[in-house]
Backbone as JSON, one array per atom type, in Angstrom:
{
  "sequence": "MLFYVITILVIIADQAAKWGVRSNMQLGETVQVWSGHLQFTYYENSGAAFSSFQGYGKYFAIIAVLFVAGIFYYRRKGELRGPILEAATGFLVGGAIGNAIDRVIYHQVTDFLVFGSRGGILNLADLAINAGGLLVVVHLLKEPLKRVMIRR",
  "N": [[15.19, -6.06, -4.05], [15.32, -3.88, -5.81], [14.87, -1.76, -4.08], [17.29, -1.66, -2.57], [19.21, -1.17, -4.58], [18.41, 1.36, -5.59], [18.58, 2.88, -3.21], [21.38, 2.74, -2.62], [22.49, 3.84, -4.98], [21.42, 6.46, -4.87], [22.62, 7.45, -2.51], [25.37, 7.33, -3.2], [25.46, 9.0, -5.54], [24.5, 11.41, -4.46], [26.39, 12.02, -2.39], [28.75, 12.13, -3.92], [28.19, 14.29, -5.65], [27.92, 16.38, -3.79], [30.49, 16.36, -2.68], [31.92, 17.12, -4.95], [30.96, 19.75, -5.28], [31.76, 20.97, -2.84], [34.51, 20.72, -3.18], [35.13, 22.17, -5.48], [33.92, 24.65, -5.58], [33.44, 27.89, -4.13], [32.05, 28.8, -0.99], [28.9, 30.22, -1.28], [29.28, 30.86, -3.93], [28.05, 31.08, -7.29], [27.17, 29.27, -10.16], [26.11, 29.4, -13.43], [24.24, 26.99, -15.02], [22.21, 26.26, -16.79], [20.84, 28.74, -18.24], [18.47, 30.64, -16.56], [17.07, 28.39, -15.84], [18.53, 26.4, -14.39], [20.9, 26.56, -11.85], [24.01, 26.3, -10.05], [24.49, 26.91, -6.74], [26.52, 27.23, -4.1], [25.82, 26.34, -0.89], [25.65, 26.04, 2.64], [23.63, 24.41, 4.85], [22.52, 24.48, 8.04], [20.19, 23.76, 9.13], [16.84, 22.89, 8.51], [14.54, 22.14, 5.83], [14.12, 24.87, 3.58], [15.86, 26.45, 4.96], [15.02, 26.6, 7.58], [14.94, 26.36, 11.18], [17.7, 26.73, 11.83], [20.85, 25.56, 12.95], [19.91, 23.38, 14.31], [20.38, 20.99, 13.11], [21.48, 18.51, 13.91], [19.47, 17.21, 15.25], [17.77, 16.55, 13.21], [19.23, 14.59, 11.99], [18.92, 12.53, 13.8], [16.18, 12.11, 13.52], [16.2, 11.21, 10.88], [17.56, 8.76, 11.15], [15.71, 7.35, 12.74], [13.55, 7.32, 10.94], [14.61, 5.81, 8.79], [15.06, 3.4, 10.15], [12.4, 2.76, 10.71], [11.4, 2.32, 8.11], [12.9, 0.06, 7.38], [11.92, -1.72, 9.3], [9.16, -1.96, 8.57], [9.52, -2.97, 6.01], [10.68, -5.43, 6.58], [8.53, -6.65, 7.84], [7.02, -7.07, 5.64], [5.27, -5.24, 4.58], [5.78, -3.27, 2.75], [5.73, -3.69, -0.23], [6.13, -4.45, -3.75], [6.88, -2.95, -6.93], [6.58, -0.11, -7.13], [6.46, 0.82, -4.45], [8.88, -0.25, -3.58], [10.72, 1.26, -5.09], [9.97, 3.84, -4.23], [10.49, 3.79, -1.43], [13.2, 3.26, -1.56], [14.22, 5.63, -2.74], [13.44, 7.45, -0.72], [14.81, 6.5, 1.59], [17.49, 6.53, 0.67], [17.81, 9.3, 0.21], [17.34, 10.31, 2.8], [19.48, 9.13, 4.22], [21.64, 10.19, 2.78], [21.51, 12.98, 3.39], [21.69, 12.75, 6.18], [24.28, 11.77, 6.52], [25.79, 14.05, 5.85], [24.95, 15.75, 7.94], [25.93, 14.44, 10.22], [28.72, 14.26, 9.75], [29.55, 16.86, 8.85], [27.96, 18.62, 10.24], [26.07, 20.1, 8.98], [24.18, 20.52, 5.93], [25.11, 20.18, 2.58], [23.96, 22.17, 0.06], [23.03, 22.91, -3.33], [21.63, 23.03, -5.75], [19.63, 25.05, -7.75], [16.59, 25.65, -9.08], [15.05, 27.39, -11.65], [14.09, 30.89, -11.23], [13.11, 31.53, -8.74], [13.47, 29.44, -7.07], [14.19, 27.31, -4.23], [17.23, 26.24, -2.59], [18.57, 23.13, -3.21], [19.63, 19.67, -2.89], [20.87, 16.52, -4.25], [19.92, 14.5, -2.59], [17.65, 15.68, -1.48], [16.08, 15.89, -3.79], [15.73, 13.18, -4.31], [14.2, 12.43, -2.08], [11.89, 13.9, -2.61], [11.12, 12.61, -5.02], [10.64, 10.05, -4.02], [8.48, 10.59, -2.3], [6.58, 11.42, -4.19], [6.25, 9.02, -5.59], [5.09, 7.47, -3.57], [2.61, 8.74, -3.38], [1.65, 8.12, -5.95], [1.45, 5.35, -5.66], [-0.54, 5.23, -3.65], [-2.7, 6.29, -5.04], [-3.1, 4.51, -7.06], [-4.85, 2.17, -6.83], [-7.46, 3.38, -6.26], [-7.74, 4.83, -8.68], [-7.77, 2.75, -10.55], [-10.22, 1.55, -9.89], [-11.99, 3.59, -10.59], [-11.55, 3.72, -13.32], [-12.42, 1.2, -14.12], [-15.14, 1.34, -13.66], [-16.04, 2.94, -15.68]],
  "CA": [[16.46, -5.72, -4.67], [15.19, -2.53, -6.35], [15.03, -0.87, -2.93], [18.71, -1.53, -2.23], [19.91, -0.55, -5.72], [18.09, 2.79, -5.6], [19.15, 3.48, -2.0], [22.84, 2.87, -2.77], [22.78, 4.81, -6.05], [21.11, 7.81, -4.39], [23.65, 7.86, -1.55], [26.62, 7.56, -3.93], [25.32, 10.19, -6.39], [24.37, 12.59, -3.59], [27.67, 12.33, -1.74], [29.72, 12.51, -4.95], [27.86, 15.64, -6.1], [28.25, 17.32, -2.7], [31.95, 16.43, -2.61], [32.34, 17.93, -6.09], [30.64, 21.15, -4.99], [32.65, 21.45, -1.76], [35.89, 20.72, -3.67], [35.36, 23.01, -6.66], [33.23, 25.94, -5.5], [33.55, 28.64, -2.89], [30.77, 29.0, -0.33], [28.19, 31.38, -1.83], [29.52, 30.99, -5.37], [26.99, 30.63, -8.18], [27.56, 28.92, -11.52], [24.96, 29.19, -14.29], [24.33, 25.74, -15.75], [21.23, 26.4, -17.87], [20.37, 30.08, -17.94], [17.07, 30.79, -16.22], [16.45, 27.12, -15.46], [19.31, 25.67, -13.39], [22.2, 27.08, -11.47], [24.59, 25.74, -8.85], [24.87, 27.9, -5.74], [27.04, 26.49, -2.96], [25.24, 26.81, 0.37], [25.67, 25.07, 3.74], [22.41, 24.58, 5.62], [22.61, 23.8, 9.34], [18.83, 23.56, 9.63], [15.96, 21.99, 7.76], [14.09, 22.67, 4.55], [13.94, 26.32, 3.48], [16.77, 27.03, 5.96], [14.35, 26.77, 8.88], [15.55, 25.69, 12.34], [19.15, 26.78, 11.72], [21.59, 25.14, 14.13], [19.3, 22.19, 14.91], [20.55, 19.9, 12.14], [21.78, 17.21, 14.53], [18.19, 16.57, 15.59], [17.23, 15.99, 11.98], [19.96, 13.34, 11.77], [18.24, 11.54, 14.65], [14.9, 11.82, 12.86], [16.51, 10.41, 9.69], [17.87, 7.4, 11.61], [14.44, 6.73, 13.14], [12.78, 7.11, 9.72], [15.21, 4.67, 8.07], [14.76, 2.21, 10.95], [10.98, 2.46, 10.48], [11.25, 1.74, 6.77], [13.42, -1.31, 7.43], [10.99, -2.5, 10.11], [7.98, -2.28, 7.77], [9.95, -3.83, 4.91], [10.85, -6.77, 7.15], [7.18, -7.18, 8.08], [6.4, -7.35, 4.35], [4.21, -4.27, 4.3], [6.19, -2.33, 1.7], [6.05, -4.56, -1.36], [5.74, -4.0, -5.07], [7.92, -2.11, -7.53], [6.43, 1.32, -6.84], [6.89, 1.06, -3.06], [10.32, -0.54, -3.51], [11.41, 2.44, -5.61], [9.65, 4.98, -3.36], [11.24, 3.71, -0.17], [14.62, 3.39, -1.9], [14.52, 7.06, -2.87], [13.28, 8.11, 0.58], [15.9, 6.09, 2.48], [18.74, 7.05, 0.12], [17.85, 10.74, 0.48], [17.49, 10.53, 4.24], [20.85, 8.77, 4.6], [22.55, 11.17, 2.17], [21.54, 14.2, 4.2], [22.15, 12.41, 7.53], [25.75, 11.7, 6.46], [26.27, 15.44, 5.95], [24.66, 16.3, 9.28], [26.82, 13.81, 11.2], [30.13, 14.57, 9.47], [29.81, 18.29, 8.67], [27.01, 19.36, 11.08], [25.24, 20.88, 8.07], [23.94, 19.84, 4.65], [25.55, 20.93, 1.41], [22.94, 22.38, -0.96], [23.65, 23.58, -4.48], [20.77, 23.07, -6.93], [18.59, 26.07, -7.78], [15.81, 25.53, -10.31], [14.29, 28.6, -11.92], [14.58, 32.13, -10.6], [12.6, 31.68, -7.38], [13.57, 28.15, -6.38], [15.07, 27.15, -3.09], [18.47, 25.51, -2.87], [18.4, 21.72, -2.88], [20.7, 18.75, -3.27], [20.32, 15.32, -4.86], [19.16, 13.78, -1.56], [16.33, 16.33, -1.41], [15.34, 15.48, -4.99], [15.35, 11.78, -4.13], [13.1, 12.42, -1.11], [10.7, 14.35, -3.36], [10.74, 11.54, -5.94], [10.05, 9.0, -3.19], [7.15, 11.04, -1.87], [5.7, 11.38, -5.36], [5.93, 7.61, -5.86], [4.13, 7.03, -2.55], [1.31, 9.25, -3.82], [1.24, 7.29, -7.09], [1.01, 4.06, -5.1], [-1.81, 5.41, -2.94], [-3.76, 6.59, -6.01], [-3.18, 3.45, -8.07], [-6.08, 1.37, -6.69], [-8.67, 4.18, -6.53], [-7.82, 5.14, -10.11], [-8.18, 1.52, -11.24], [-11.66, 1.38, -9.66], [-12.68, 4.61, -11.38], [-11.43, 3.35, -14.74], [-13.23, 0.01, -14.34], [-16.56, 1.76, -13.65], [-16.37, 3.65, -16.92]],
  "C": [[16.44, -4.29, -5.2], [15.41, -1.49, -5.26], [16.51, -0.6, -2.65], [19.51, -0.85, -3.34], [19.67, 0.95, -5.72], [18.7, 3.48, -4.38], [20.65, 3.74, -2.17], [23.19, 3.88, -3.85], [22.5, 6.25, -5.61], [22.2, 8.29, -3.44], [24.95, 8.19, -2.28], [26.54, 8.84, -4.78], [25.26, 11.45, -5.55], [25.71, 12.97, -2.97], [28.74, 12.74, -2.74], [29.46, 13.94, -5.43], [28.23, 16.67, -5.04], [29.76, 17.46, -2.55], [32.48, 17.31, -3.75], [32.09, 19.41, -5.86], [31.59, 21.69, -3.93], [34.09, 21.59, -2.25], [36.17, 21.77, -4.74], [34.68, 24.37, -6.63], [33.53, 26.59, -4.15], [32.15, 28.81, -2.3], [30.13, 30.3, -0.84], [28.36, 31.58, -3.32], [28.35, 30.43, -6.17], [27.56, 30.38, -9.57], [26.28, 28.65, -12.32], [25.18, 27.9, -15.09], [23.43, 25.8, -16.98], [20.48, 27.67, -17.57], [18.85, 30.14, -17.72], [16.39, 29.53, -15.73], [17.18, 26.4, -14.34], [20.63, 26.39, -13.13], [22.68, 26.32, -10.24], [24.97, 26.91, -7.95], [25.26, 27.13, -4.49], [26.56, 27.13, -1.67], [25.35, 25.69, 1.4], [24.5, 25.38, 4.65], [22.51, 23.79, 6.92], [21.24, 23.55, 9.94], [18.08, 22.55, 8.81], [15.59, 22.64, 6.44], [13.82, 24.17, 4.65], [14.75, 27.06, 4.54], [16.08, 27.31, 7.3], [15.12, 25.98, 9.95], [17.07, 25.63, 12.24], [19.81, 26.4, 13.04], [21.05, 23.88, 14.78], [19.42, 20.96, 14.01], [20.79, 18.55, 12.77], [20.5, 16.48, 14.91], [17.54, 15.95, 14.36], [17.97, 14.72, 11.59], [19.33, 12.22, 12.58], [16.91, 11.13, 14.02], [15.13, 10.94, 11.63], [16.8, 8.96, 10.08], [16.58, 6.67, 12.01], [13.58, 6.42, 11.92], [13.3, 5.89, 8.97], [14.93, 3.37, 8.83], [13.31, 1.79, 10.76], [10.74, 1.82, 9.13], [11.74, 0.29, 6.78], [12.49, -2.22, 8.24], [9.77, -2.91, 9.27], [8.32, -3.11, 6.54], [10.08, -5.27, 5.41], [9.51, -7.45, 7.42], [6.46, -7.5, 6.77], [5.32, -6.38, 3.95], [4.56, -3.26, 3.21], [6.67, -3.13, 0.49], [5.54, -3.96, -2.67], [6.75, -3.01, -5.61], [7.79, -0.62, -7.22], [6.89, 1.63, -5.42], [8.36, 0.75, -2.86], [11.12, 0.69, -3.96], [11.2, 3.63, -4.67], [10.49, 4.94, -2.09], [12.75, 3.76, -0.41], [15.04, 4.84, -2.03], [14.46, 7.77, -1.51], [14.45, 7.77, 1.51], [17.24, 6.62, 1.98], [18.89, 8.54, 0.38], [18.05, 11.04, 1.95], [18.91, 10.23, 4.7], [21.84, 9.78, 4.03], [22.64, 12.45, 2.98], [22.01, 13.93, 5.63], [23.68, 12.31, 7.57], [26.33, 13.1, 6.6], [26.1, 15.98, 7.36], [25.61, 15.73, 10.33], [28.27, 14.24, 10.99], [30.4, 16.07, 9.5], [28.93, 19.19, 9.55], [26.15, 20.32, 10.27], [25.12, 20.12, 6.76], [24.39, 20.76, 3.52], [24.41, 20.96, 0.39], [23.57, 23.13, -2.12], [22.74, 23.71, -5.7], [19.69, 24.14, -6.79], [17.89, 25.96, -9.13], [14.97, 26.78, -10.49], [14.83, 29.8, -11.16], [14.14, 32.27, -9.16], [12.73, 30.41, -6.56], [14.46, 28.21, -5.17], [16.31, 26.37, -3.51], [18.32, 24.09, -2.34], [19.68, 20.95, -3.13], [20.07, 17.49, -3.83], [19.52, 14.49, -3.85], [17.76, 14.36, -1.44], [15.47, 15.93, -2.61], [14.87, 14.04, -4.87], [14.18, 11.66, -3.16], [11.81, 12.87, -1.79], [10.2, 13.27, -4.32], [10.08, 10.39, -5.17], [8.66, 9.36, -2.73], [6.16, 11.0, -3.0], [5.3, 9.94, -5.69], [4.98, 7.03, -4.82], [2.73, 7.5, -2.92], [0.78, 8.43, -5.0], [0.73, 5.94, -6.6], [-0.35, 4.17, -4.42], [-2.98, 5.66, -3.9], [-4.0, 5.47, -7.01], [-4.5, 2.67, -7.99], [-7.35, 2.21, -6.9], [-8.83, 4.54, -8.0], [-8.24, 3.93, -10.93], [-9.69, 1.33, -11.11], [-12.47, 2.36, -10.49], [-12.66, 4.22, -12.85], [-12.29, 2.13, -15.07], [-14.71, 0.38, -14.44], [-16.97, 2.4, -14.96], [-16.81, 2.71, -17.93]]
}
């Protein structure tokens, strides 16, 4: 259940935020939210992370569909269980779907979040994917850390 709740919330929040940016900002416009820490800069990315592979976004939509299908396959097999993996895969799938929606409908992804002065431009789907990846690492380290703590 946690998987589905997180997936749906990520998709809704991501799409609502992107709609708000597209509706209220001009392409290239920057709005300071928290000086030196967070700004919104409206950017359309037709490629991948760090604006690489510009113009090949449709292929990343295919990769997202395959990734989501893989997650559902392994969930059905029962291999992705437990609250950490439920949350991790929810964030990963929600982020992948959020960006895939943009790629299919707009042929590019709306980015707008800039953290710090040297940060790249992200969106909520990207943040969810990062959170999911971090939770996967936490899951992978959980058992080895338990063994180390028991030995002490």
